[in-house]
Short mmCIF file of C-alpha atoms in Angstrom, two decimals:
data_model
loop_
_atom_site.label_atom_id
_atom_site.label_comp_id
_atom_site.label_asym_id
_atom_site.label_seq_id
_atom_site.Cartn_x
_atom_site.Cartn_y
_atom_site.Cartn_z
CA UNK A 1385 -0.04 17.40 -0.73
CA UNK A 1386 1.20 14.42 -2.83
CA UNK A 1387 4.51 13.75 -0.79
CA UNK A 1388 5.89 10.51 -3.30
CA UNK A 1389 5.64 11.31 -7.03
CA UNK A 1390 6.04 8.55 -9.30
CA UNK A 1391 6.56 8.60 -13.09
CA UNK A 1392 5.65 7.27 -15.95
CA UNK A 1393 1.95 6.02 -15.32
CA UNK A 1394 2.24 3.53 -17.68
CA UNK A 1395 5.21 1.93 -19.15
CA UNK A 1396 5.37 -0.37 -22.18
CA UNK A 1397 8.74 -2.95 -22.43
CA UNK A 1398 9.60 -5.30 -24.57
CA UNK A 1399 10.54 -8.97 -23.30
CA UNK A 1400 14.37 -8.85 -22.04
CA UNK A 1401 14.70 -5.02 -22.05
CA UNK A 1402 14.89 -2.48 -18.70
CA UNK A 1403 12.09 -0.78 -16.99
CA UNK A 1404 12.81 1.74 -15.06
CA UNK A 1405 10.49 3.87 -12.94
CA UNK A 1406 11.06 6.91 -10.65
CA UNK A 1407 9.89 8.22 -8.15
CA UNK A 1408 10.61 11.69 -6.03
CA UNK A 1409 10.03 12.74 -2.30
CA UNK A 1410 9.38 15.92 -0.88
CA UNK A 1411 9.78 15.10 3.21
CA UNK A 1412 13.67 14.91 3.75
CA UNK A 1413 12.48 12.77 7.53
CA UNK A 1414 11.52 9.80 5.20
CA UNK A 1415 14.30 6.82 5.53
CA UNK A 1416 12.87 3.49 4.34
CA UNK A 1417 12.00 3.26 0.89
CA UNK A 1418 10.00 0.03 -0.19
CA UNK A 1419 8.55 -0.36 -3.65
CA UNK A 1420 5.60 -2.91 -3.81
CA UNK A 1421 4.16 -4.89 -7.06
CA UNK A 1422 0.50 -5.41 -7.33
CA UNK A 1423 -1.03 -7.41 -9.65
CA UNK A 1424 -4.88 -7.44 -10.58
CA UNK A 1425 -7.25 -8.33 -7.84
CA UNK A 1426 -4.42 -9.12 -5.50
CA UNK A 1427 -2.68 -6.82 -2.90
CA UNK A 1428 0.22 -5.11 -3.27
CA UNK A 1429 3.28 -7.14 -2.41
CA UNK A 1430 6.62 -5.76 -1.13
CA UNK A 1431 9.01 -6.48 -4.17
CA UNK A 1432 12.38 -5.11 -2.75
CA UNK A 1433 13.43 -1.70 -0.01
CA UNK A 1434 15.91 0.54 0.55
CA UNK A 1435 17.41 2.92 3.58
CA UNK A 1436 19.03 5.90 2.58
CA UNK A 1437 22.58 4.88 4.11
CA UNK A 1438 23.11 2.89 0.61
CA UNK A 1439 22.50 4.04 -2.97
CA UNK A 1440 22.18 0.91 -4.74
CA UNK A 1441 20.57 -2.02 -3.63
CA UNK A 1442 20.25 -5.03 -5.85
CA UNK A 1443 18.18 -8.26 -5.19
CA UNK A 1444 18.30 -10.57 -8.31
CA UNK A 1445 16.86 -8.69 -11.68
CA UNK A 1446 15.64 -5.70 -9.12
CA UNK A 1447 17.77 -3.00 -8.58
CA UNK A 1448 16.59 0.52 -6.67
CA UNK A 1449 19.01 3.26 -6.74
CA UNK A 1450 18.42 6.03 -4.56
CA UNK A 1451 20.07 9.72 -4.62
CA UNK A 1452 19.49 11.35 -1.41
CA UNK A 1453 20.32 14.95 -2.55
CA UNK A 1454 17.98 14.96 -5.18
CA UNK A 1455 15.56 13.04 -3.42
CA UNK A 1456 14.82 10.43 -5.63
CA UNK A 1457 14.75 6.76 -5.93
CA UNK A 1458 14.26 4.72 -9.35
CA UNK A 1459 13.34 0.47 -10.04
CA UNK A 1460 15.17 -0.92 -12.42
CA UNK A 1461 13.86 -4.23 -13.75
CA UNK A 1462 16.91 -5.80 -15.97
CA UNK A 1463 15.80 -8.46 -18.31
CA UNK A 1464 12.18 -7.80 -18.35
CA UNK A 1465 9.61 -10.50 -18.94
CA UNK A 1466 6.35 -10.65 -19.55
CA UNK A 1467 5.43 -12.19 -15.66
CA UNK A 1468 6.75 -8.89 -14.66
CA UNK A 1469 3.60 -7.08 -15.82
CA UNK A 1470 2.18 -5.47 -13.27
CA UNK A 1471 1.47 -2.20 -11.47
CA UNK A 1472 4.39 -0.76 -9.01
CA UNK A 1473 4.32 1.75 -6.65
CA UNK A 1474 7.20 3.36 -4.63
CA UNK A 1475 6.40 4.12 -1.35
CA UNK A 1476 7.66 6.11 1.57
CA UNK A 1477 7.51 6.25 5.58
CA UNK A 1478 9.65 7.76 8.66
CA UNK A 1479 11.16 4.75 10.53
CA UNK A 1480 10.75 1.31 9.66
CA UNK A 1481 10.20 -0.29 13.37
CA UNK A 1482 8.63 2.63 14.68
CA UNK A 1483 4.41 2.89 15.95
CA UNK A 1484 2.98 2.94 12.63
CA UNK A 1485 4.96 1.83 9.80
CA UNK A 1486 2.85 4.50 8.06
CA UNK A 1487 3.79 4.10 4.18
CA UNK A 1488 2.99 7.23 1.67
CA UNK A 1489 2.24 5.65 -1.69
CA UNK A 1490 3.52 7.23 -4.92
CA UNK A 1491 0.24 6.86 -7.60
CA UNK A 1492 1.90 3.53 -9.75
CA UNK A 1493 3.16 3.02 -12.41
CA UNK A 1494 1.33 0.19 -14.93
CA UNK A 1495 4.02 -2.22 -16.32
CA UNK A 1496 3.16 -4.22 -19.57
CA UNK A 1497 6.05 -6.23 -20.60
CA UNK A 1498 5.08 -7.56 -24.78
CA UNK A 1499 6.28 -10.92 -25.70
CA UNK B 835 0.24 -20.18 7.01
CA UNK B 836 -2.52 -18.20 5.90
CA UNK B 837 -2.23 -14.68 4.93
CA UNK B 838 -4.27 -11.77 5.67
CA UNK B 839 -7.95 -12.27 4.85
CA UNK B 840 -10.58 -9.84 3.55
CA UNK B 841 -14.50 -10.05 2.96
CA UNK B 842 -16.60 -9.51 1.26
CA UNK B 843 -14.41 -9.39 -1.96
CA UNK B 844 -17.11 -7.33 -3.63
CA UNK B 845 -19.40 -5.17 -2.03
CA UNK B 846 -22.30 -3.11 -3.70
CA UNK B 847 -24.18 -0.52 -1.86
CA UNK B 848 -26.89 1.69 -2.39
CA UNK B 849 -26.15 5.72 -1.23
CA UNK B 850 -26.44 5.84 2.22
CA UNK B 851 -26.62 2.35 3.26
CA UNK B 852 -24.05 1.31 5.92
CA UNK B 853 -21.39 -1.12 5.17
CA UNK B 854 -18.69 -3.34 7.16
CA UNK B 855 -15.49 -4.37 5.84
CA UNK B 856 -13.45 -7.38 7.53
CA UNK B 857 -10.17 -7.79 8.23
CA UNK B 858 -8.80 -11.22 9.45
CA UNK B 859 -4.61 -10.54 9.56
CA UNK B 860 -2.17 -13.10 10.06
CA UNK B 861 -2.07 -14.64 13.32
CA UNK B 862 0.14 -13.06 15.89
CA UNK B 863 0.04 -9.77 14.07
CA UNK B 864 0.59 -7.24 16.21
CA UNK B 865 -0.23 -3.86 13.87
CA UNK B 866 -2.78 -3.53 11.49
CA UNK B 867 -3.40 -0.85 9.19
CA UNK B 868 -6.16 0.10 6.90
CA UNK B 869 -5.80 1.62 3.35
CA UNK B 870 -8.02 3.34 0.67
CA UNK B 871 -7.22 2.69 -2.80
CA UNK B 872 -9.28 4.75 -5.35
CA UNK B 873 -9.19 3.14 -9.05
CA UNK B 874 -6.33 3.44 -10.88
CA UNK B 875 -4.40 5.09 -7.33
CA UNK B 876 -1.67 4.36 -5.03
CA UNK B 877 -2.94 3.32 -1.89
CA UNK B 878 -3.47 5.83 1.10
CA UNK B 879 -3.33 5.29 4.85
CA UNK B 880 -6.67 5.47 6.56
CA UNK B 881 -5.98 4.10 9.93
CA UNK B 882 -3.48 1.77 12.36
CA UNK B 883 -3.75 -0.38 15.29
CA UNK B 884 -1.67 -1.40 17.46
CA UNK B 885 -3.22 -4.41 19.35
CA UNK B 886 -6.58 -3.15 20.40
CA UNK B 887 -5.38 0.42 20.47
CA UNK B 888 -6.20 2.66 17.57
CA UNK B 889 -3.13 4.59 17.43
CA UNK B 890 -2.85 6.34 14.60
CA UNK B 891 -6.67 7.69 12.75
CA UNK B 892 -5.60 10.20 10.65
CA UNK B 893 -6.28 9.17 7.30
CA UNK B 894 -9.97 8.38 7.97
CA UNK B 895 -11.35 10.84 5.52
CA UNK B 896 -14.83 11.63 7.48
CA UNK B 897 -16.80 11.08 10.55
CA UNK B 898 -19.05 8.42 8.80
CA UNK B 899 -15.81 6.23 8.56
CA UNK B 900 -15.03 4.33 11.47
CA UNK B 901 -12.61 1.68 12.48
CA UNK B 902 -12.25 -1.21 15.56
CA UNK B 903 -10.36 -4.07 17.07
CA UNK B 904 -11.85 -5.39 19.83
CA UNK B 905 -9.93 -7.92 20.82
CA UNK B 906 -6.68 -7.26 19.03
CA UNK B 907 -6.60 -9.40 16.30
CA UNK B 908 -9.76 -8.98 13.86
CA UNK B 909 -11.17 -5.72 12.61
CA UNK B 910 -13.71 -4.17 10.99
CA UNK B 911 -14.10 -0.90 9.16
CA UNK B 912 -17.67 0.18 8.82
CA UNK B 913 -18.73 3.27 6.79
CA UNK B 914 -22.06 4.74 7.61
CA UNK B 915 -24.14 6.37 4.84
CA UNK B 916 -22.09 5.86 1.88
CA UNK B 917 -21.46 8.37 -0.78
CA UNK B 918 -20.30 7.51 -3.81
CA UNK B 919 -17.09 8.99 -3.45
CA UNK B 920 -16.68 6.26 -1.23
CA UNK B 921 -16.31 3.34 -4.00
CA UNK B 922 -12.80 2.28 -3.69
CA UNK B 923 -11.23 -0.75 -2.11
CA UNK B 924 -9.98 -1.42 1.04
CA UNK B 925 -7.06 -2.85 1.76
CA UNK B 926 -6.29 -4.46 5.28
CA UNK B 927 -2.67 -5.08 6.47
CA UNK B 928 -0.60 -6.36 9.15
CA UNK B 929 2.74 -6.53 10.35
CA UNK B 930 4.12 -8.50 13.05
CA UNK B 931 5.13 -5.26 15.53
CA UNK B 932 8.25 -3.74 16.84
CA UNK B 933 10.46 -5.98 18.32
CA UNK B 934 8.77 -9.06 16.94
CA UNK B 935 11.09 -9.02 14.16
CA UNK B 936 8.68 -6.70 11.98
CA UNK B 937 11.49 -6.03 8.97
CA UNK B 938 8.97 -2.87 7.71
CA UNK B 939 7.07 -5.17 5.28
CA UNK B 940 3.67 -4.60 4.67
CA UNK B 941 1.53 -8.03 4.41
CA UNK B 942 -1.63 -6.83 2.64
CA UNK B 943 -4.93 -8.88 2.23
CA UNK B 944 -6.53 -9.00 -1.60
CA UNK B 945 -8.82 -6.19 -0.28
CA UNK B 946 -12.65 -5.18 -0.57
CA UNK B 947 -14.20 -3.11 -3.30
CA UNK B 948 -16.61 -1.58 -2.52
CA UNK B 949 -18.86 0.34 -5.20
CA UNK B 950 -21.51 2.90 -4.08
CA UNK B 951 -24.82 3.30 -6.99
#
């Protein structure tokens, strides 16, 4: 059961324009939210997170908004450049200091930002 | 400091051979956590450690995949007889623990891939 759905797979931008990807989650006993950029041959890196007590959080040309009652979070990248291109997945997991720190992966979403 | 470390980077095995994957995380890292991620796929939780306890070994999709941490700090994940439905790679990661001021964040190595002929 795929419990983080992410959408579009792949996403083409041009230089200074948005991306925006979304994601949707099925378990309602998820509350930290991370996305993560990964870039070839490298591991994924956390890029910016969430807890579902806010529904914006903004951390320079990042932003995730999150909707609890639909159960959805989006990235918004503002001002897109071409440095930006990369794959991002949204991620989920029950507790953030908890035994585990168990994150559920949505599948990614491939970022190519054109000159 | 360093970051976690992975090796081999690239590993090529025949069907059925037995392979070992090594994870070096960042020093003082309490919990480390393994991950499979199939080409072109989001990454998905094999096991965790906490210390030398293997807490959490859900995610380890078969008996031929098996995971350690002797001594708390360096692990290894070995796979015995691989298929080829094993070529993916690995990713090792750590975090620092509760109450060690673990914010949630995932430090991941560069991982292993590992392709099965």
């Amino acid at each position: 059961q795929q419990q983080v759905k992410q959408s579009p797979q792949s996403l083409i931008v041009q230089k200074g324009g948005i991306s925006i990807i979304n994601c949707a989650y099925e378990n309602t006993a998820f509350d930290y939210f991370p996305w993560y950029q990964q870039f070839p041959g490298k591991g994924p890196a956390l890029l910016i997170a969430i807890r579902p007590d806010v529904s914006e959080k903004k951390e320079g040309r990042f932003t995730i908004s999150f909707n609890k009652s639909a159960k959805q979070f989006s990235l918004h990248i503002m001002d897109s450049q071409p440095g930006d291109s990369a794959t991002y997945f949204c991620a989920a997991s029950i507790g953030v200091n908890n035994a585990g720190n168990m994150l559920t992966f949505g599948g990614g979403t491939r970022l190519m930002v054109k000159p | 400091g360093a970051g976690v470390s992975q090796s081999p980077r690239y590993k090529v095995a025949k069907r059925g051979q037995d392979v070992a994957l090594r994870c070096d995380p960042i020093s003082g890292h309490v919990s480390l956590f393994w991950y499979q991620q199939a080409l072109g796929q989001g990454p998905e939780f094999l096991t965790y450690f906490q210390n030398e306890a293997q807490l959490d070994k859900s995610g380890l999709p078969s008996d031929r995949f098996f995971a350690e941490r002797p001594e708390g700090s360096v692990s290894t994940l070995k796979i015995q007889r691989t298929q080829q439905e094993d070529s993916a790679v690995y990713l090792c990661a750590s975090t620092p623990g509760s109450g060690r001021g673990d914010t949630g964040e995932l430090f991941f190595g560069e991982g292993s891939r590992l392709t099965v002929l």
